[in-house]
Short mmCIF file of C-alpha atoms and ligand atoms in Angstrom, two decimals:
data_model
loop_
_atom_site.label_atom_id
_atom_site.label_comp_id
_atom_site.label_asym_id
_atom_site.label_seq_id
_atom_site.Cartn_x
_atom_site.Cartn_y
_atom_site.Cartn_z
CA UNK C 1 38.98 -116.92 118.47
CA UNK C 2 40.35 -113.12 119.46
CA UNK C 3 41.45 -111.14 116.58
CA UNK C 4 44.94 -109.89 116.55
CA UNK C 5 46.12 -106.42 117.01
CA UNK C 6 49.61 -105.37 116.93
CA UNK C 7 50.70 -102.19 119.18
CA UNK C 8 54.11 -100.90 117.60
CA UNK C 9 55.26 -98.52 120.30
CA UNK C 10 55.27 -98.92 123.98
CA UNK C 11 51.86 -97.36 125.49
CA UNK C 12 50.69 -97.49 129.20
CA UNK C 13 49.55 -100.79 130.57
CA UNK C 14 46.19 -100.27 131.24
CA UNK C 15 45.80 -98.84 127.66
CA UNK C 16 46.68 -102.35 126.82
CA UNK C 17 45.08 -104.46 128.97
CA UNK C 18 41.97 -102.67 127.45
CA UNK C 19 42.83 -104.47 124.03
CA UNK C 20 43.35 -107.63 125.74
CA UNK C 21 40.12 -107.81 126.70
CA UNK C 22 39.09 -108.05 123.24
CA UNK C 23 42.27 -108.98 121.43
CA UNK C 24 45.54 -111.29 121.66
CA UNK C 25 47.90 -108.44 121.62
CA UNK C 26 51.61 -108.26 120.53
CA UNK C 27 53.32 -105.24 122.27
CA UNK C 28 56.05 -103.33 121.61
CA UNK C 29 57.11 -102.37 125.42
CA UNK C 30 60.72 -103.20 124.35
CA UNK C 31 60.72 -100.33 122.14
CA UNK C 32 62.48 -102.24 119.24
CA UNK C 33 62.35 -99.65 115.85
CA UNK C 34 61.33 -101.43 113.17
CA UNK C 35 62.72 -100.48 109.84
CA UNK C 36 59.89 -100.75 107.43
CA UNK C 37 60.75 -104.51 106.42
CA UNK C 38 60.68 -105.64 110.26
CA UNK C 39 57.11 -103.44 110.51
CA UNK C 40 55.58 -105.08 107.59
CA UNK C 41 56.61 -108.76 108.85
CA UNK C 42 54.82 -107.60 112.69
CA UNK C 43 51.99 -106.41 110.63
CA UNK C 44 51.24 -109.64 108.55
CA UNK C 45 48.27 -111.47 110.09
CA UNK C 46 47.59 -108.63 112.36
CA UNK C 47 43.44 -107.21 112.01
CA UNK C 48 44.73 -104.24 113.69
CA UNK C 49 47.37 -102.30 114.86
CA UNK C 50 48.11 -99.01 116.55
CA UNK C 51 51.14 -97.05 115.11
CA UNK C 52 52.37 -93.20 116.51
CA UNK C 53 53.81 -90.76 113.59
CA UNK C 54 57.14 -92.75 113.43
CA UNK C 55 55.59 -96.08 111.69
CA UNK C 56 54.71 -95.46 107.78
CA UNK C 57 51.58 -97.05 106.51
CA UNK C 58 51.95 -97.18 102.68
CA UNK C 59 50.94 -99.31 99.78
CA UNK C 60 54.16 -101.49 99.77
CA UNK C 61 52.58 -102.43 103.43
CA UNK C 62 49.64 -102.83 102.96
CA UNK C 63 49.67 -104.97 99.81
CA UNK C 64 52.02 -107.38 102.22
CA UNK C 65 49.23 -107.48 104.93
CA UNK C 66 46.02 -107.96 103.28
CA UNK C 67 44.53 -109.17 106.88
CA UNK C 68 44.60 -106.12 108.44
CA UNK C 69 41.73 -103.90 108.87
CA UNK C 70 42.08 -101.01 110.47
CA UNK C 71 45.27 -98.69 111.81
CA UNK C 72 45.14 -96.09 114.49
CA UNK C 73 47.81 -93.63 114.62
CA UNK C 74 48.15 -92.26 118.38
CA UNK C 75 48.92 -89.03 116.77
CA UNK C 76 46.52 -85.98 115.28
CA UNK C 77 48.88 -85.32 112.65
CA UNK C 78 48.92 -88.41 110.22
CA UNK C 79 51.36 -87.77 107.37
CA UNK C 80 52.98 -91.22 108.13
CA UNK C 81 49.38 -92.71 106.11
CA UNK C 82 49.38 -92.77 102.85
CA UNK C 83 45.60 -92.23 103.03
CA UNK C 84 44.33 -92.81 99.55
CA UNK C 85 46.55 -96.26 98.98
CA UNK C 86 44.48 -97.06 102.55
CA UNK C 87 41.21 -96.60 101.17
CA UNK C 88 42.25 -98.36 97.86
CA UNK C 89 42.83 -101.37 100.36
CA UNK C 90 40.02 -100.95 102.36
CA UNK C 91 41.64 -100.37 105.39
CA UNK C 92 40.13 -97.98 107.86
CA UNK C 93 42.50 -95.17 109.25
CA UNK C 94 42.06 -93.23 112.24
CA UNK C 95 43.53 -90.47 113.99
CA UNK C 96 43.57 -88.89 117.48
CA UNK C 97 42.02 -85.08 116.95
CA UNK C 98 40.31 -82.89 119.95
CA UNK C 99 41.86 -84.93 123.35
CA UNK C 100 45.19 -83.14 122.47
CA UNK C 101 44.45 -79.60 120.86
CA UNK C 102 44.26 -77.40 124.33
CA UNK C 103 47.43 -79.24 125.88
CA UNK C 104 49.38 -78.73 122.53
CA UNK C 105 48.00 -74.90 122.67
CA UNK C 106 49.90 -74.65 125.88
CA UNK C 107 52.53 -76.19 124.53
CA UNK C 108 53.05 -73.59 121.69
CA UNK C 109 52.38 -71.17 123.94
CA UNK C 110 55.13 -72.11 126.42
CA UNK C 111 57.78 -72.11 123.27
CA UNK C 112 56.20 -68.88 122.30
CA UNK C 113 56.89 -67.68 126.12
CA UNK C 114 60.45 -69.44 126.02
CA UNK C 115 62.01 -67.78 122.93
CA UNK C 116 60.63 -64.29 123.36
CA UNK C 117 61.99 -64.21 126.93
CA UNK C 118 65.33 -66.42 125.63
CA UNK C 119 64.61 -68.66 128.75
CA UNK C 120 66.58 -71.53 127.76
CA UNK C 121 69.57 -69.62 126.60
CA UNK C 122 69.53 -67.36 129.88
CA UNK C 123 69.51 -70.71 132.24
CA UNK C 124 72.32 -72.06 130.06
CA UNK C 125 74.36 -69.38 130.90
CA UNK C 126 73.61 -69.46 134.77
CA UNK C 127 73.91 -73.22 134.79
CA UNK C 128 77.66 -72.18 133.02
CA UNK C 129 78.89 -69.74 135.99
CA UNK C 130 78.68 -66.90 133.85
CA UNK C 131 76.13 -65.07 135.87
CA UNK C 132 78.56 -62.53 137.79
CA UNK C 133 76.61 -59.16 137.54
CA UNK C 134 72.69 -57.36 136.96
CA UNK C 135 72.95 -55.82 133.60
CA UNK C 136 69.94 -53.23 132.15
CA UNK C 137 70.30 -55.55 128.83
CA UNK C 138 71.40 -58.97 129.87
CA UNK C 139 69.09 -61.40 128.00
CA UNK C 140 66.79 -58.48 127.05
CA UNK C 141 64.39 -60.13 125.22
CA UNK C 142 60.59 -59.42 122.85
CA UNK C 143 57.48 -58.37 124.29
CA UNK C 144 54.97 -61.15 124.09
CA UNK C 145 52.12 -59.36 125.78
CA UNK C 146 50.18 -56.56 123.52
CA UNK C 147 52.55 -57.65 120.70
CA UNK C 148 51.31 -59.15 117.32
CA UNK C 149 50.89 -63.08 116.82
CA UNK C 150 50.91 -64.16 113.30
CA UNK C 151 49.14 -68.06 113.23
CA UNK C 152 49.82 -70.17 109.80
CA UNK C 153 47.59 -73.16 109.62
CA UNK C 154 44.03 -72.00 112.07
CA UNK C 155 42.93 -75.59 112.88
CA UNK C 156 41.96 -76.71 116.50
CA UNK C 157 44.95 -75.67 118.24
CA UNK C 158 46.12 -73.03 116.08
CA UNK C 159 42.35 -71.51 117.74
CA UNK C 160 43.32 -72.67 121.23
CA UNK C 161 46.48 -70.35 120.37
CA UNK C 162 44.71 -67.35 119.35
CA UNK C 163 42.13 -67.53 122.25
CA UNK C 164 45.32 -67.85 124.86
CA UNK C 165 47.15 -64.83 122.75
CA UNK C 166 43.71 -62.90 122.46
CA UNK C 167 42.18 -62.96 125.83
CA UNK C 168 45.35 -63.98 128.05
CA UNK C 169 47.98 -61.55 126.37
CA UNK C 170 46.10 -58.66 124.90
CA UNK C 171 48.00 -59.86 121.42
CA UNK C 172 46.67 -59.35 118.41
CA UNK C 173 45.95 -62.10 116.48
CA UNK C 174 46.02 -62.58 112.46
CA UNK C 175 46.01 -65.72 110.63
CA UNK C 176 46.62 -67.24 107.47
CA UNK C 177 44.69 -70.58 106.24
CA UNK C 178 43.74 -72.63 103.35
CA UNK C 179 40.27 -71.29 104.56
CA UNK C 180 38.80 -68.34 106.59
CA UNK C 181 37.02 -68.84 109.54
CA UNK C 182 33.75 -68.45 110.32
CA UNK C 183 32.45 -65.09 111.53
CA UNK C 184 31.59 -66.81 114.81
CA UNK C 185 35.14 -68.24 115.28
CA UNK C 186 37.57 -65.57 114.16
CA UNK C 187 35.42 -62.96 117.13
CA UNK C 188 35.73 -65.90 119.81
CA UNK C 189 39.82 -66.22 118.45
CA UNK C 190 39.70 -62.67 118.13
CA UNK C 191 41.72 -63.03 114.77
CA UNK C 192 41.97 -61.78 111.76
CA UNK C 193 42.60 -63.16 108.28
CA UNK C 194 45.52 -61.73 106.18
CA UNK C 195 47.81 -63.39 103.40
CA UNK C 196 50.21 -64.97 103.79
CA UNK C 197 53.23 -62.00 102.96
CA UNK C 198 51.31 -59.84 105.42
CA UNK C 199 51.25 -62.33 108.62
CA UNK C 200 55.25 -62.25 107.73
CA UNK C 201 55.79 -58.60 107.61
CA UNK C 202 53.43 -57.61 110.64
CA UNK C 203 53.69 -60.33 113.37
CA UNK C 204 56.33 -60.15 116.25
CA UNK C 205 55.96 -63.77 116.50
CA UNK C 206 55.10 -66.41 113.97
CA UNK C 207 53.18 -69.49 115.05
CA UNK C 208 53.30 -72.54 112.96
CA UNK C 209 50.07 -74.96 113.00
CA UNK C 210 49.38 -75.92 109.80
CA UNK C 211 49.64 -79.83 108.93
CA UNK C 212 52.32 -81.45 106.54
CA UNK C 213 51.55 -82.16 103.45
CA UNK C 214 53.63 -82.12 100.06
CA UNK C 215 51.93 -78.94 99.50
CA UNK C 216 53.13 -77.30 102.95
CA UNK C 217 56.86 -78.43 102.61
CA UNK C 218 58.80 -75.38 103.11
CA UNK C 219 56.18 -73.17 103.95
CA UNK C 220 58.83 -71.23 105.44
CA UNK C 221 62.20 -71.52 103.36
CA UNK C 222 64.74 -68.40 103.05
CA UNK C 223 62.53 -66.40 101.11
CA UNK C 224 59.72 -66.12 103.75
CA UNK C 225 62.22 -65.91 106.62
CA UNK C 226 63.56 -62.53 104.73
CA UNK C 227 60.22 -61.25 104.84
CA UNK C 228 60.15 -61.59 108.86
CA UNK C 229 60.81 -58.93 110.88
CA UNK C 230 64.47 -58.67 112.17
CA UNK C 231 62.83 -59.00 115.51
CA UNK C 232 60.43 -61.24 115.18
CA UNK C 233 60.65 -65.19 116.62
CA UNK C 234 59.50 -68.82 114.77
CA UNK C 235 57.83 -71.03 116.45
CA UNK C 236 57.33 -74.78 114.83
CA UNK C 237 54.57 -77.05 116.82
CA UNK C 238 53.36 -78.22 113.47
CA UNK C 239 55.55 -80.61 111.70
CA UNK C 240 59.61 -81.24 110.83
CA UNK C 241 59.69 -79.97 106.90
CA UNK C 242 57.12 -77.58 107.47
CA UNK C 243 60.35 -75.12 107.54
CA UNK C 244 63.29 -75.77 106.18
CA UNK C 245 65.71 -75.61 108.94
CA UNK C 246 69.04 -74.92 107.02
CA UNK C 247 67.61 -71.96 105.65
CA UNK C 248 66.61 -71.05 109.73
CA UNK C 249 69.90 -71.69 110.77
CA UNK C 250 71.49 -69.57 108.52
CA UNK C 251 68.68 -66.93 109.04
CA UNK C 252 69.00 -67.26 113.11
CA UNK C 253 73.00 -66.66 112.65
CA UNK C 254 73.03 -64.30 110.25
CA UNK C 255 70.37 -62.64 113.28
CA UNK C 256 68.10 -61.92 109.88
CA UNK C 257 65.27 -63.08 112.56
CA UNK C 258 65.25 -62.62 116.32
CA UNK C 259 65.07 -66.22 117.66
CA UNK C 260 63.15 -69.43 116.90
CA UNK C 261 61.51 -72.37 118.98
CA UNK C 262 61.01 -75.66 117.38
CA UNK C 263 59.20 -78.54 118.92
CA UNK C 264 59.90 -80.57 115.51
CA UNK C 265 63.01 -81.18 113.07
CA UNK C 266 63.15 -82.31 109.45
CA UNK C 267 64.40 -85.57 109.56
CA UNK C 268 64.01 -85.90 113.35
CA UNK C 269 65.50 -87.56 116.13
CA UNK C 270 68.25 -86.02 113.81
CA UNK C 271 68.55 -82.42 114.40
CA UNK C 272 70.38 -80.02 111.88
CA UNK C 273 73.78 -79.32 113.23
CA UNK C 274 73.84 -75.52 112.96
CA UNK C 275 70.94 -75.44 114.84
CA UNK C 276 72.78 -77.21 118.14
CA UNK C 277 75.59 -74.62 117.84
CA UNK C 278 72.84 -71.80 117.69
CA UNK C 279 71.67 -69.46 121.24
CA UNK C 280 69.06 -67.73 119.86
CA UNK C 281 66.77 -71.00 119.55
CA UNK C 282 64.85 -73.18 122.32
CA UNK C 283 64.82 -76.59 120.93
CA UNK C 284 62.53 -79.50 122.38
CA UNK C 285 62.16 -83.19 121.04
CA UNK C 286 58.44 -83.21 119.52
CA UNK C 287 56.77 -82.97 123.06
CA UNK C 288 53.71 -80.96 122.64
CA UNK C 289 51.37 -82.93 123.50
CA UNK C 290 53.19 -84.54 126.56
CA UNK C 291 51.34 -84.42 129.51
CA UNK C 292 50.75 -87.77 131.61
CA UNK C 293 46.80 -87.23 130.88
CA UNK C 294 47.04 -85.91 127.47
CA UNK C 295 48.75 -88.89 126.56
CA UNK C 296 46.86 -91.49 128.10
CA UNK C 297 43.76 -89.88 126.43
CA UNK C 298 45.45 -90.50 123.11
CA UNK C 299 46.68 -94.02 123.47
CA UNK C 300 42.81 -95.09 124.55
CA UNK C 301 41.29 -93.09 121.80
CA UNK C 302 43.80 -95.01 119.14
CA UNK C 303 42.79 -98.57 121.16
CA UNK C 304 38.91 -97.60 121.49
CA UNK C 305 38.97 -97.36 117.75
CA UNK C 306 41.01 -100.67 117.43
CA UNK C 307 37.99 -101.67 119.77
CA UNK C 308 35.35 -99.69 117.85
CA UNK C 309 36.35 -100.54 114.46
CA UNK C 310 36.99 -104.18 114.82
CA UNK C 311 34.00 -105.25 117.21
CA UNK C 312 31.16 -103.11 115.94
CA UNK C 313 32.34 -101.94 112.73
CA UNK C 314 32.14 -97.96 112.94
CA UNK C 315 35.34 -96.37 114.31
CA UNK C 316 35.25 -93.58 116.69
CA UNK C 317 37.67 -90.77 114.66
CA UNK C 318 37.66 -92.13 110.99
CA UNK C 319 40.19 -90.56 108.82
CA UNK C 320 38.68 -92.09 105.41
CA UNK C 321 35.59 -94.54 104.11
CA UNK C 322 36.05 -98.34 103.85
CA UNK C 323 33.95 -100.14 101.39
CA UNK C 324 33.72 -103.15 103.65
CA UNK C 325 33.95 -106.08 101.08
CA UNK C 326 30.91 -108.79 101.49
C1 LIG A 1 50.51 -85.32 116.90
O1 LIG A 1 49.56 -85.70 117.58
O2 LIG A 1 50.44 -85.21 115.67
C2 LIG A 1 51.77 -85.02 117.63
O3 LIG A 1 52.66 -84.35 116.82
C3 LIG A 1 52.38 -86.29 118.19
O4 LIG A 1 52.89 -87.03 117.13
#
């Protein structure tokens, strides 16, 4: 008899006819949101199941689902697990890391690109009529080339970043991180480690990368955002509640900072109101790793370790250590 696996978003179909070979399969291709009551029920007699950031796996779950073995999150960031209740329950997590960290890169880049240059709000206004004349400072914007990118959190893609800024832009690259680089890795970035107050008061542009944890909540709050240079721009590929956005909003009209992009909201779908009224931010719904081949490569990864995990036992990107029970 097939073990069952439960997929809780909608994925591509050939990412789940892979787990039918192996599995009977409950989709989700309806796109139904589960609250967390509905998601535990789904989950109950499941072995597996692949989840994306919006599911939470948690203790209340798991001790409601005590057949279920493994969960893949199609997602690199996996603050949705509560890893350690996980473990306690010997259930394997696993993550997507590497098949998205040079499409993200671009990504950040692109925001990077967008609110410098104040893309978005200069299209608005053509899209609006208001285009009637060539002015010398109409949507003047920041230099992104030869100017100085400051990188919080210098993980895979906060390295594809620097290498982009480094060697495409002539930028120069610091960082701040729980831990320095390597030798090796900050010459290939080109980067260079400062604290934290100093990547605030040099860079021209901030670059957010750093994962979300309880310890990186507010990383950047008022206080930080006062340090900034008036000029300077935000960019947020990391995680909602990595900044807290009414303090941005206030600091983006108040013009204490030059612009922002943000790729992810505290609380998202929901958005913070200010920021919607706001021209001097680019705002895009949590799409940094959307390409058509980025994402395929994730859903597979999260099914191959369904696949890996279930049939032979050792899964493929293991976010903790299962005692297997005998
Ligand atoms: C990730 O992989 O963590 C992206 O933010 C998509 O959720």
């Amino acid at each position: 008899m097939k073990l069952k696996v439960f997929v809780g978003r909608p994925v591509f179909e050939e990412v789940l006819d892979s787990l039918r070979q192996h599995f009977e399969v409950t989709d989700n291709q309806a796109d139904v949101l589960f609250t967390p009551e509905e998601l535990t029920r789904k989950l109950q007699g499941q072995a597996g199941a692949i989840t994306t950031g919006t599911e939470r796996i948690d203790a209340a779950l798991l001790a409601a689902c005590p057949q279920l073995k493994v969960v893949a999150n199609m997602a690199v960031g996996f603050n949705n697990f509560d890893v350690p209740a996980m473990t306690a329950a010997a259930v394997q997590a696993t993550n997507t890391p590497d098949v998205l960290t040079e499409t993200t890169a671009d990504f950040g880049f692109a925001l990077l690109m967008a609110t410098a240059r104040r893309l978005t709000e200069s299209e608005h206004f053509l899209r609006a009529g208001k285009w009637t004349k060539w002015r010398y400072d109409m949507f003047a914007g920041a230099e992104v080339h030869g100017s100085t990118l400051g990188i919080m959190g210098m993980g895979r893609i906060g390295q594809g970043i620097a290498r982009r800024a480094a060697h495409g832009f002539g930028m120069q690259v610091i960082y701040h991180n729980r831990s320095r680089l390597s030798p090796d890795l900050e010459a290939q970035c080109k980067a260079r480690y400062v604290s934290k107050p100093e990547l605030l008061q040099t860079a021209d542009h901030v670059m957010l990368v750093v994962p979300y944890s309880a310890d990186s909540h507010h990383t950047i709050g008022a206080a930080e955002l006062a340090q900034m240079k008036s000029t300077a721009t935000l960019v947020n590929i990391a995680r909602g509640g990595i900044v807290d956005d009414a303090a941005l909003a206030q600091a983006l009209k108040d013009r204490r900072i030059a612009g922002a992009g943000l790729d992810v909201f505290e609380g998202e779908p929901q958005v913070h109101p200010e920021l919607l009224t706001l021209q001097n931010v680019v705002l895009t719904p949590h799409i940094a790793s959307a390409t058509v081949k980025t994402r395929m490569a994730m859903a597979q990864l999260a099914a191959d370790n369904l696949i890996a995990y279930l049939i032979r036992g050792q899964a493929l990107t293991p976010l903790n250590t299962v005692q297997v029970q005998a």
